[in-house]
């Protein structure tokens, strides 16, 4: 077992069709468990592999076993047992991807709770790989609907989890169905003695691989969460971008559409950023990643899938703008920072109803996730002032200012004011577009106007017949609370809050009861009012329950009044490069 360890996938003798995918999915070098597992598995040896979560075990067994598949043979040749339905789906999906260039290849996930008929139909059609949870696999074996005569390999994935969930007995029974001549691989993050016993009993002369958990990557990453409250996530993110020392940041959102939307919103606020999602061509994705690597781009908004395997040492910050669906995804996301021995910071936005996920993540990573307060108005002022001073110093050093010095002397004698006054006035003018002291509303992180808890059902002061239900395009997903809506509407439409009726919040929009006789002028005014970074776009409710994307696009076309910000003093370094799109040079 003293072979040299492969430094590149090209040295691993994988089947050409499989090798081709590795480049496509963006893996550059094999992870340690992969480098050590692939050669023996390709040789047909049994294997006992221990490596912590997130080290690439799926590919460690999939790539070699898929390399040995006979696509023409329409019978299960590889069986992978996983402890949960989610893992079964995840592994099946990964294998389908790795096998994308094998013609007529099929992988079937089977798990409890899933419709039998569909599974049977697919089994009958012929699949080469079955990935399943022990219970359901055993069911199929007992019913005779799954036959393992042609099986050449069994993988027991996450064996320690299997043990915890009480599946070991089923696993052992399933192994009885498999041909004696098969190959067996067992992977586990930890090696409790019960797992070792199974291995001893069912593996033949296995290669043993143990990847030392070098203090898990997670430990180099300081983890924080911000409880979404009283402020929209976009505003929170903007503050973080302004106040933190960031070299490069990756922001995770849930959908492809959201990557584009958020990147555009950040652009509008002066932060040059790009989306990274699975809808983009491979070429465009690579280009974006290259720009992130070479420093011509600092902010990327990505989906989990698109950022898989992303390795850019410059990334100092990961923001989980939308909480991930599962813990593995979280670990993978934050692992995009703290690379190559550097330190990283991970920030998670948690809505009140997502608290449970936060606790689950903390438990699974065995690392504390600290509550963070958003940078305060003072923090941001301080940083803007710091940057402003730097800017002055830099210009003073690098520019020939004689012409301007004379101009100031001239002004001073003509108007008889001191240098101090002139400098102050010029500073004021320079920062006017984006004040060194952020607007007042910055100060209000915590409940701005906390509504009484039952505002949702506030009694209409007018008779119901005098009210009309209106729809506004801001909802729970944007972090809105009834109080924000009441506040905005009573201020902007000069409407007494007594005349604001019931408010019902939905995900993407809300319904609000207002007087029927609201003047058109007031309504018109309300269309363009911003709440939680969304324009109200108020309209008479038609009962439709969909978000109105067309409206959103329309608004985007107008953009927000941030022109010129990219040229304001004291702008954060992340905003510096953003000037390509907007030309506001007047000087
Ligand atoms: P484990 O089973 O050890 O917990 P996974 O197999 O789920 O880990 O892999 C974790 C992540 O790492 C996945 O997103 C996978 O696509 C990615 N990955 C696997 N191998 C590589 C590699 N060689 N280079 C980059 N990323 C990889
Ligand atoms: Mg795994």
Coordinates of C-alpha atoms and ligand atoms in Angstrom, one line a residue:
X1 CA 0.0 0.0 0.0
X2 CA 2.9 2.3 -0.6
X3 CA 1.8 3.5 -4.1
X4 CA 2.4 7.2 -4.7
X5 CA -0.7 9.2 -4.4
X6 CA -2.1 10.7 -7.5
X7 CA -1.9 14.4 -7.7
X8 CA -4.2 14.7 -10.7
X9 CA -7.3 13.0 -12.0
X10 CA -5.5 12.2 -15.2
X11 CA -3.2 9.8 -13.3
X12 CA -6.1 7.8 -12.1
X13 CA -7.0 5.7 -15.1
X14 CA -10.7 6.4 -14.9
X15 CA -12.8 5.5 -18.0
X16 CA -12.6 8.3 -20.6
X17 CA -16.4 9.0 -20.4
X18 CA -16.1 9.5 -16.6
X19 CA -12.9 11.5 -16.8
X20 CA -14.5 13.9 -19.2
X21 CA -17.1 14.9 -16.6
X22 CA -14.6 15.7 -13.9
X23 CA -13.5 18.7 -15.9
X24 CA -17.1 19.7 -16.7
X25 CA -18.1 19.7 -13.0
X26 CA -15.1 21.7 -12.2
X27 CA -13.1 19.4 -10.0
X28 CA -9.4 20.3 -10.3
X29 CA -7.6 17.8 -8.2
X30 CA -8.7 14.6 -6.4
X31 CA -9.4 15.0 -2.7
X32 CA -7.2 12.8 -0.5
X33 CA -9.9 10.2 0.0
X34 CA -10.4 10.1 -3.7
X35 CA -6.7 9.9 -4.6
X36 CA -6.4 7.0 -2.2
X37 CA -9.6 5.1 -2.9
X38 CA -9.9 5.3 -6.6
X39 CA -6.9 3.1 -7.6
X40 CA -7.9 0.1 -5.4
X41 CA -11.6 0.4 -6.2
X42 CA -10.7 0.4 -9.9
X43 CA -8.7 -2.8 -9.3
X44 CA -11.8 -4.4 -7.8
X45 CA -10.5 -4.5 -4.2
X46 CA -12.7 -4.2 -1.1
X47 CA -12.2 -0.9 0.8
X48 CA -12.7 0.5 4.2
X49 CA -12.6 4.3 4.1
X50 CA -12.8 6.9 6.8
X51 CA -13.0 10.6 6.2
X52 CA -15.1 13.3 7.6
X53 CA -18.1 14.9 5.9
X54 CA -17.5 17.0 2.9
X55 CA -14.3 15.3 1.8
X56 CA -15.7 13.9 -1.5
X57 CA -16.5 10.4 -0.6
X58 CA -19.3 10.1 -3.1
X59 CA -17.0 10.7 -6.0
X60 CA -14.3 8.5 -4.3
X61 CA -16.5 5.4 -4.9
X62 CA -18.7 6.6 -7.8
X63 CA -15.9 7.5 -10.2
X64 CA -14.1 4.1 -10.1
X65 CA -17.3 2.0 -9.9
X66 CA -18.9 3.8 -12.8
X67 CA -15.7 3.4 -14.8
X68 CA -16.3 -0.4 -14.5
X69 CA -20.0 -0.3 -15.4
X70 CA -21.3 -2.2 -18.5
X71 CA -24.0 0.2 -19.8
X72 CA -25.2 -2.5 -22.2
X73 CA -26.0 -4.8 -19.4
X74 CA -29.4 -3.7 -18.1
X75 CA -29.2 -5.1 -14.6
X76 CA -28.1 -3.6 -11.3
X77 CA -24.4 -3.8 -11.1
X78 CA -23.7 -1.4 -8.2
X79 CA -25.8 -1.0 -5.1
X80 CA -25.2 1.9 -2.8
X81 CA -26.9 1.9 0.6
X82 CA -27.4 5.2 2.4
X83 CA -29.0 6.0 5.7
X84 CA -31.5 8.6 4.5
X85 CA -33.7 9.5 1.6
X86 CA -32.0 12.8 1.1
X87 CA -28.6 11.1 0.8
X88 CA -30.0 8.5 -1.5
X89 CA -31.3 11.2 -3.8
X90 CA -28.1 13.2 -3.5
X91 CA -25.8 10.2 -4.3
X92 CA -28.1 9.2 -7.1
X93 CA -28.0 12.6 -8.6
X94 CA -24.2 12.8 -8.3
X95 CA -23.8 9.4 -10.0
X96 CA -26.2 10.4 -12.8
X97 CA -24.0 13.5 -13.3
X98 CA -20.7 11.5 -13.3
X99 CA -22.2 9.0 -15.7
X100 CA -23.7 11.6 -18.0
X101 CA -21.6 10.5 -21.0
X102 CA -22.4 6.7 -20.6
X103 CA -25.1 5.9 -23.1
X104 CA -28.2 4.1 -21.8
X105 CA -27.1 4.5 -18.2
X106 CA -29.7 4.7 -15.5
X107 CA -29.5 5.1 -11.7
X108 CA -32.5 4.6 -9.5
X109 CA -32.9 6.0 -6.1
X110 CA -35.3 3.9 -3.9
X111 CA -36.5 4.9 -0.5
X112 CA -39.4 4.5 1.8
X113 CA -42.5 6.5 1.2
X114 CA -41.9 6.6 -2.5
X115 CA -44.5 5.2 -4.9
X116 CA -43.7 1.5 -5.6
X117 CA -45.3 1.4 -9.1
X118 CA -42.9 4.0 -10.4
X119 CA -39.9 2.2 -8.8
X120 CA -41.0 -1.1 -10.3
X121 CA -41.4 0.4 -13.7
X122 CA -37.9 1.8 -13.7
X123 CA -36.5 -1.4 -12.3
X124 CA -38.1 -3.3 -15.1
X125 CA -36.8 -0.9 -17.7
X126 CA -33.3 -1.8 -16.4
X127 CA -31.0 0.2 -14.2
X128 CA -27.3 -0.2 -13.7
X129 CA -27.1 1.4 -10.3
X130 CA -29.5 1.4 -7.4
X131 CA -29.1 3.8 -4.5
X132 CA -31.4 3.3 -1.6
X133 CA -32.2 3.2 2.0
X134 CA -31.8 -0.2 3.6
X135 CA -35.5 -0.7 4.5
X136 CA -36.8 -0.1 1.0
X137 CA -34.0 -2.0 -0.7
X138 CA -34.8 -5.0 1.6
X139 CA -38.5 -4.8 0.7
X140 CA -37.7 -5.0 -3.0
X141 CA -35.3 -7.9 -2.4
X142 CA -38.0 -9.8 -0.5
X143 CA -40.6 -9.1 -3.1
X144 CA -38.2 -10.3 -5.8
X145 CA -38.5 -7.0 -7.6
X146 CA -34.9 -6.2 -7.2
X147 CA -32.4 -8.9 -8.4
X148 CA -28.8 -8.7 -7.6
X149 CA -27.5 -11.6 -9.8
X150 CA -25.3 -9.2 -11.8
X151 CA -24.2 -7.1 -8.9
X152 CA -20.5 -6.5 -8.9
X153 CA -20.2 -4.0 -6.1
X154 CA -21.9 -2.8 -2.9
X155 CA -21.2 0.5 -1.2
X156 CA -22.2 1.1 2.4
X157 CA -22.2 4.9 2.6
X158 CA -22.2 6.8 5.9
X159 CA -22.0 3.5 7.9
X160 CA -21.8 5.3 11.3
X161 CA -25.1 7.0 10.5
X162 CA -26.6 3.7 9.5
X163 CA -25.6 2.4 12.9
X164 CA -27.1 5.4 14.7
X165 CA -30.4 4.9 12.8
X166 CA -30.5 1.2 13.6
X167 CA -30.0 -0.1 10.1
X168 CA -27.0 -2.3 10.6
X169 CA -29.1 -5.5 10.7
X170 CA -30.9 -4.7 7.5
X171 CA -27.5 -3.9 5.8
X172 CA -26.2 -7.3 6.8
X173 CA -29.3 -9.0 5.6
X174 CA -29.1 -7.2 2.2
X175 CA -25.5 -8.3 1.9
X176 CA -26.7 -11.9 2.0
X177 CA -28.6 -11.3 -1.3
X178 CA -25.5 -10.1 -3.1
X179 CA -23.2 -12.5 -5.0
X180 CA -20.3 -13.7 -3.0
X181 CA -17.8 -12.6 -5.6
X182 CA -18.8 -9.0 -5.3
X183 CA -16.7 -6.0 -4.3
X184 CA -17.6 -4.2 -1.1
X185 CA -16.7 -0.7 0.0
X186 CA -17.7 0.8 3.3
X187 CA -17.4 4.6 4.0
X188 CA -17.8 6.3 7.3
X189 CA -16.9 9.6 8.9
X190 CA -16.2 7.9 12.3
X191 CA -15.3 4.2 13.0
X192 CA -17.2 3.0 16.0
X193 CA -16.5 -0.6 16.9
X194 CA -19.9 -1.9 15.6
X195 CA -19.0 -0.5 12.2
X196 CA -15.6 -2.1 12.3
X197 CA -17.2 -5.4 13.1
X198 CA -19.4 -5.2 10.0
X199 CA -16.4 -4.4 8.0
X200 CA -14.4 -7.3 9.4
X201 CA -17.3 -9.6 8.7
X202 CA -18.2 -8.5 5.2
X203 CA -15.1 -7.1 3.5
X204 CA -12.5 -9.3 2.1
X205 CA -8.9 -8.3 2.6
X206 CA -9.9 -4.6 2.4
X207 CA -7.6 -1.7 1.7
X208 CA -7.9 0.6 4.7
X209 CA -7.8 4.3 4.3
X210 CA -8.0 6.8 7.0
X211 CA -7.9 10.5 6.2
X212 CA -7.0 12.4 9.3
X213 CA -9.4 15.1 10.1
X214 CA -7.0 18.0 10.1
X215 CA -8.9 20.2 12.4
X216 CA -11.9 20.4 10.2
X217 CA -11.9 23.3 7.8
X218 CA -14.9 24.6 9.6
X219 CA -12.7 25.5 12.6
X220 CA -10.7 28.1 10.6
X221 CA -14.0 29.8 9.8
X222 CA -15.6 32.1 12.3
X223 CA -19.3 31.6 12.0
X224 CA -22.0 34.2 12.7
X225 CA -25.6 34.6 12.2
X226 CA -27.9 37.6 12.0
X227 CA -31.4 37.3 13.0
X228 CA -33.5 38.9 10.3
X229 CA -35.5 41.6 12.0
X230 CA -36.7 45.0 11.4
X231 CA -34.5 45.5 8.4
X232 CA -34.5 43.9 5.0
X233 CA -31.8 41.4 4.2
X234 CA -30.5 43.5 1.3
X235 CA -30.0 46.4 3.7
X236 CA -28.2 44.2 6.1
X237 CA -26.0 42.9 3.4
X238 CA -25.2 46.4 2.2
X239 CA -24.1 47.4 5.7
X240 CA -21.9 44.3 6.0
X241 CA -20.4 45.1 2.6
X242 CA -19.6 48.6 3.7
X243 CA -18.3 48.0 7.2
X244 CA -16.3 44.7 6.9
X245 CA -12.8 44.3 5.5
X246 CA -13.7 42.1 2.6
X247 CA -11.4 40.8 -0.1
X248 CA -13.9 38.7 -1.9
X249 CA -17.3 37.4 -1.0
X250 CA -19.7 34.7 -2.1
X251 CA -23.3 35.1 -1.3
X252 CA -25.6 32.1 -1.4
X253 CA -29.3 32.3 -2.4
X254 CA -31.8 29.6 -3.0
X255 CA -32.8 30.0 -6.7
X256 CA -31.1 30.7 -10.0
X257 CA -33.4 33.7 -10.5
X258 CA -32.4 35.1 -7.1
X259 CA -28.7 35.0 -8.1
X260 CA -29.5 37.4 -10.9
X261 CA -31.9 39.6 -9.0
X262 CA -29.6 40.0 -6.0
X263 CA -26.5 40.7 -8.2
X264 CA -28.5 43.4 -10.0
X265 CA -29.7 45.0 -6.8
X266 CA -26.1 45.1 -5.5
X267 CA -25.0 46.6 -8.8
X268 CA -27.7 49.3 -8.3
X269 CA -26.2 50.0 -4.9
X270 CA -22.8 50.4 -6.3
X271 CA -21.3 47.0 -5.6
X272 CA -19.9 45.4 -8.7
X273 CA -21.1 41.8 -8.5
X274 CA -22.0 38.8 -10.7
X275 CA -24.4 35.9 -10.6
X276 CA -23.2 32.3 -10.8
X277 CA -25.8 29.7 -11.6
X278 CA -26.5 26.5 -13.4
X279 CA -28.3 28.2 -16.2
X280 CA -25.2 30.0 -17.3
X281 CA -23.0 28.3 -19.9
X282 CA -20.0 26.5 -18.7
X283 CA -17.9 29.1 -20.4
X284 CA -19.6 32.0 -18.7
X285 CA -19.4 30.3 -15.4
X286 CA -15.7 29.7 -15.8
X287 CA -15.1 33.2 -16.8
X288 CA -16.9 34.5 -13.8
X289 CA -14.8 32.3 -11.5
X290 CA -11.6 33.4 -13.3
X291 CA -12.6 37.0 -12.6
X292 CA -13.2 36.2 -9.0
X293 CA -9.8 34.5 -8.8
X294 CA -7.8 37.3 -10.5
X295 CA -9.5 40.0 -8.4
X296 CA -11.4 41.8 -11.2
X297 CA -14.6 40.8 -9.4
X298 CA -15.2 40.6 -5.7
X299 CA -18.8 39.6 -5.2
X300 CA -20.5 36.5 -6.6
X301 CA -24.1 35.6 -5.9
X302 CA -24.4 31.8 -6.3
X303 CA -26.6 28.8 -6.0
X304 CA -25.3 25.7 -4.1
X305 CA -25.0 23.8 -7.3
X306 CA -23.1 26.4 -9.2
X307 CA -20.6 27.0 -6.4
X308 CA -19.9 23.3 -5.8
X309 CA -16.2 22.7 -5.6
X310 CA -15.4 26.4 -6.0
X311 CA -11.9 27.0 -4.8
X312 CA -10.9 30.6 -4.7
X313 CA -8.5 31.5 -1.9
X314 CA -9.4 35.2 -2.1
X315 CA -12.8 34.5 -0.6
X316 CA -12.8 36.0 2.9
X317 CA -16.6 36.0 3.4
X318 CA -19.5 33.7 2.8
X319 CA -22.9 35.0 3.3
X320 CA -25.8 32.6 3.5
X321 CA -28.4 35.1 2.3
X322 CA -31.0 32.4 2.2
X323 CA -30.6 29.6 4.7
X324 CA -29.5 26.3 3.1
X325 CA -31.8 23.4 2.9
X326 CA -29.6 21.0 4.7
X327 CA -26.5 20.8 6.9
X328 CA -24.3 19.4 4.2
X329 CA -25.1 22.3 2.0
X330 CA -24.2 24.7 4.8
X331 CA -20.9 23.0 5.4
X332 CA -20.1 23.0 1.7
X333 CA -21.1 26.7 1.4
X334 CA -18.9 28.0 4.3
X335 CA -16.1 25.8 3.0
X336 CA -15.8 28.2 0.1
X337 CA -13.9 30.4 2.5
X338 CA -11.0 29.7 4.9
X339 CA -9.2 28.0 2.1
X340 CA -5.4 27.4 1.6
X341 CA -4.9 27.8 5.4
X342 CA -6.4 31.3 5.5
X343 CA -9.1 32.5 7.8
X344 CA -12.7 33.0 6.7
X345 CA -15.9 34.4 8.0
X346 CA -19.3 33.0 7.4
X347 CA -22.5 34.9 8.0
X348 CA -25.9 33.3 8.1
X349 CA -29.2 35.2 7.8
X350 CA -31.8 33.5 9.9
X351 CA -35.5 34.4 9.7
X352 CA -37.4 33.7 12.9
X353 CA -39.0 30.6 11.5
X354 CA -35.6 29.2 10.5
X355 CA -34.3 29.1 14.0
X356 CA -34.5 25.3 14.1
X357 CA -32.2 24.9 11.2
X358 CA -29.7 27.1 12.9
X359 CA -29.7 24.8 16.0
X360 CA -29.3 21.8 13.8
X361 CA -26.4 23.2 12.0
X362 CA -24.7 24.1 15.2
X363 CA -25.2 20.6 16.5
X364 CA -23.9 19.0 13.3
X365 CA -20.8 21.1 13.0
X366 CA -20.1 21.1 16.7
X367 CA -19.1 24.7 16.3
X368 CA -20.7 27.7 17.8
X369 CA -22.4 30.2 15.5
X370 CA -22.3 33.5 17.2
X371 CA -25.1 36.0 17.0
X372 CA -23.9 39.2 15.4
X373 CA -25.2 42.7 15.4
X374 CA -25.1 44.6 12.2
X375 CA -22.6 47.3 11.8
X376 CA -24.1 50.4 13.3
X377 CA -24.5 53.8 11.8
X378 CA -21.4 54.9 13.6
X379 CA -19.4 51.9 12.3
X380 CA -20.3 52.8 8.8
X381 CA -19.6 56.5 9.3
X382 CA -16.2 55.7 10.8
X383 CA -15.3 53.5 7.9
X384 CA -16.6 56.0 5.3
X385 CA -14.6 58.7 7.0
X386 CA -11.5 56.5 7.1
X387 CA -11.8 55.8 3.4
X388 CA -12.5 59.5 2.6
X389 CA -9.3 60.4 4.4
X390 CA -7.4 57.8 2.5
X391 CA -8.7 59.1 -0.7
X392 CA -7.6 62.7 0.2
X393 CA -4.2 61.5 1.2
X394 CA -3.8 59.5 -2.0
X395 CA -4.9 62.3 -4.3
X396 CA -2.7 64.8 -2.4
X397 CA 0.3 62.5 -2.9
X398 CA -0.3 61.6 -6.6
X399 CA -1.8 64.7 -8.2
X400 CA -0.4 68.0 -9.2
X401 CA -2.7 70.4 -7.3
X402 CA -1.1 73.8 -8.1
X403 CA -4.0 74.9 -10.3
X404 CA -6.5 74.1 -7.5
X405 CA -4.4 75.7 -4.8
X406 CA -4.4 79.0 -6.7
X407 CA -8.1 78.7 -7.3
X408 CA -8.6 78.4 -3.5
X409 CA -6.4 81.4 -2.8
X410 CA -8.4 83.3 -5.3
X411 CA -11.7 82.3 -3.7
X412 CA -10.5 83.1 -0.3
X413 CA -9.5 86.6 -1.2
X414 CA -12.6 87.2 -3.3
X415 CA -15.1 86.0 -0.7
X416 CA -13.1 86.5 2.4
X417 CA -13.6 83.1 3.9
X418 CA -11.1 80.8 5.6
X419 CA -9.5 77.7 4.2
X420 CA -11.3 75.6 6.7
X421 CA -14.7 76.8 5.5
X422 CA -13.8 76.2 1.9
X423 CA -12.4 72.7 2.5
X424 CA -15.6 71.8 4.5
X425 CA -17.8 73.1 1.7
X426 CA -15.9 71.1 -0.9
X427 CA -16.0 68.0 1.3
X428 CA -19.8 68.4 1.7
X429 CA -20.2 68.7 -2.1
X430 CA -18.1 65.6 -2.7
X431 CA -20.0 63.4 -0.3
X432 CA -23.5 64.8 -1.1
X433 CA -24.5 61.9 -3.3
X434 CA -23.6 59.5 -0.6
X435 CA -23.2 61.2 2.8
X436 CA -20.3 60.2 5.0
X437 CA -23.0 60.0 7.7
X438 CA -25.5 57.5 6.4
X439 CA -29.2 58.5 6.4
X440 CA -31.0 58.4 9.7
X441 CA -32.9 55.2 8.8
X442 CA -29.6 53.4 9.1
X443 CA -29.8 53.7 12.8
X444 CA -32.8 51.6 13.2
X445 CA -31.8 47.9 13.1
X446 CA -34.3 46.9 15.8
X447 CA -38.0 47.0 15.4
X448 CA -38.5 50.5 13.9
X449 CA -42.2 50.8 14.7
X450 CA -43.1 47.7 16.5
X451 CA -46.8 47.1 15.8
X452 CA -48.9 45.6 18.5
X453 CA -48.7 41.8 18.1
X454 CA -52.2 41.6 16.6
X455 CA -51.9 44.3 14.0
X456 CA -52.6 41.6 11.4
X457 CA -56.2 41.8 12.5
X458 CA -56.5 45.5 13.3
X459 CA -60.1 46.5 13.3
X460 CA -61.1 48.7 10.4
X461 CA -62.3 52.0 11.7
X462 CA -64.4 52.5 8.6
X463 CA -67.3 50.2 7.8
X464 CA -66.3 47.2 5.7
X465 CA -68.5 48.4 2.9
X466 CA -66.4 51.6 2.8
X467 CA -63.1 49.6 2.4
X468 CA -61.4 48.0 -0.6
X469 CA -58.8 45.3 -0.6
X470 CA -55.6 46.4 -2.3
X471 CA -52.6 44.3 -3.1
X472 CA -49.0 45.5 -2.6
X473 CA -46.0 43.7 -4.0
X474 CA -44.0 43.3 -0.8
X475 CA -44.4 40.2 1.4
X476 CA -43.0 38.1 4.1
X477 CA -40.1 36.9 1.8
X478 CA -38.9 40.5 1.8
X479 CA -38.9 40.6 5.5
X480 CA -41.8 43.0 5.8
X481 CA -43.9 43.4 9.0
X482 CA -47.3 45.0 9.2
X483 CA -45.8 47.9 11.0
X484 CA -43.6 48.8 8.0
X485 CA -46.5 48.8 5.8
X486 CA -48.7 51.0 8.0
X487 CA -45.8 53.3 8.6
X488 CA -45.0 53.8 4.9
X489 CA -48.6 54.2 3.8
X490 CA -49.6 56.6 6.5
X491 CA -46.5 58.7 5.9
X492 CA -46.5 58.7 2.1
X493 CA -50.2 58.9 1.4
X494 CA -50.8 61.1 4.4
X495 CA -53.4 58.6 5.4
X496 CA -54.4 58.4 9.1
X497 CA -53.5 55.0 10.3
X498 CA -57.0 54.7 11.7
X499 CA -58.1 54.3 8.0
X500 CA -55.8 51.4 7.4
X501 CA -57.6 48.2 7.8
X502 CA -56.7 44.6 7.8
X503 CA -53.2 43.5 6.6
X504 CA -52.6 40.0 5.4
X505 CA -49.0 39.0 4.7
X506 CA -48.2 36.4 2.0
X507 CA -44.8 35.3 0.8
X508 CA -44.4 37.6 -2.2
X509 CA -47.1 40.2 -1.6
X510 CA -49.6 41.4 0.9
X511 CA -53.2 42.5 1.0
X512 CA -54.3 45.6 2.8
X513 CA -57.7 47.1 3.3
X514 CA -57.9 50.9 2.6
X515 CA -60.8 53.3 2.1
X516 CA -62.6 52.8 -1.2
X517 CA -62.7 56.6 -1.8
X518 CA -58.9 56.9 -1.7
X519 CA -58.1 59.7 -4.2
X520 CA -56.3 58.5 -7.4
X521 CA -53.5 60.9 -6.7
X522 CA -52.8 59.2 -3.3
X523 CA -52.9 55.8 -4.9
X524 CA -50.5 56.9 -7.6
X525 CA -48.1 58.1 -5.0
X526 CA -48.3 54.8 -3.2
X527 CA -47.3 52.8 -6.3
X528 CA -43.7 54.0 -6.1
X529 CA -43.2 53.9 -2.3
X530 CA -40.4 51.6 -1.2
X531 CA -40.9 49.2 1.7
X532 CA -38.2 46.6 2.5
X533 CA -36.6 47.4 -0.8
X534 CA -39.7 46.6 -2.8
X535 CA -41.9 49.1 -4.5
X536 CA -45.5 48.8 -3.3
X537 CA -47.0 48.8 -6.8
X538 CA -50.3 49.0 -5.2
X539 CA -53.3 47.8 -7.1
X540 CA -56.9 46.7 -6.4
X541 CA -56.7 43.0 -5.4
X542 CA -57.9 40.7 -8.1
X543 CA -57.5 37.5 -6.1
X544 CA -54.4 36.4 -8.1
X545 CA -51.9 34.6 -5.9
X546 CA -48.8 34.8 -8.0
X547 CA -45.9 37.2 -7.6
X548 CA -45.9 39.7 -10.5
X549 CA -42.6 39.3 -12.2
X550 CA -43.4 41.7 -15.0
X551 CA -43.9 44.4 -12.4
X552 CA -40.6 43.7 -10.9
X553 CA -38.8 43.9 -14.2
X554 CA -40.4 47.2 -14.9
X555 CA -39.2 48.6 -11.7
X556 CA -35.7 47.2 -12.3
X557 CA -35.6 49.0 -15.7
X558 CA -36.0 52.3 -13.8
X559 CA -33.5 51.3 -11.2
X560 CA -33.0 53.2 -8.0
X561 CA -31.7 56.7 -7.7
X562 CA -28.2 55.6 -6.9
X563 CA -26.5 57.2 -9.9
X564 CA -23.2 58.8 -8.9
X565 CA -22.7 56.7 -5.8
X566 CA -19.9 54.9 -7.4
X567 CA -18.1 58.1 -7.6
X568 CA -18.8 59.3 -4.1
X569 CA -16.1 59.7 -1.6
X570 CA -15.7 57.2 1.2
X571 CA -17.2 54.5 -0.9
X572 CA -16.1 51.0 0.1
X573 CA -13.2 49.5 -1.8
X574 CA -15.7 46.9 -3.1
X575 CA -17.6 49.7 -4.8
X576 CA -14.6 51.1 -6.5
X577 CA -14.6 48.9 -9.5
X578 CA -18.2 49.3 -10.2
X579 CA -18.0 52.2 -12.6
X580 CA -18.3 50.4 -15.9
X581 CA -22.0 50.4 -16.3
X582 CA -22.9 53.9 -15.2
X583 CA -21.2 56.9 -16.6
X584 CA -21.7 59.9 -14.3
X585 CA -18.4 61.6 -14.9
X586 CA -19.1 65.3 -14.9
X587 CA -15.8 66.6 -13.7
Ligands
LIG1 P1 -18.8 13.4 1.7 O1 -19.6 12.3 1.1 O2 -17.4 13.1 2.0 O3 -19.5 14.2 2.8 P2 -19.4 14.6 -0.8 O4 -19.1 13.5 -1.7 O5 -20.8 14.9 -0.6 O6 -18.6 14.5 0.5 O7 -18.7 15.9 -1.5 C1 -18.7 17.2 -0.9 C2 -18.7 18.2 -2.0 O8 -17.4 18.3 -2.6 C3 -19.6 18.0 -3.1 O9 -20.3 19.2 -3.4 C4 -18.7 17.5 -4.3 O10 -19.3 17.9 -5.5 C5 -17.4 18.3 -4.0 N1 -16.3 17.6 -4.5 C6 -16.1 16.2 -4.5 N2 -14.9 16.0 -5.0 C7 -14.3 17.1 -5.4 C8 -13.1 17.5 -5.9 N3 -12.2 16.6 -6.3 N4 -12.8 18.8 -6.2 C9 -13.7 19.7 -5.8 N5 -14.9 19.4 -5.3 C10 -15.2 18.2 -5.0
LIG2 MG1 -21.3 11.4 1.7

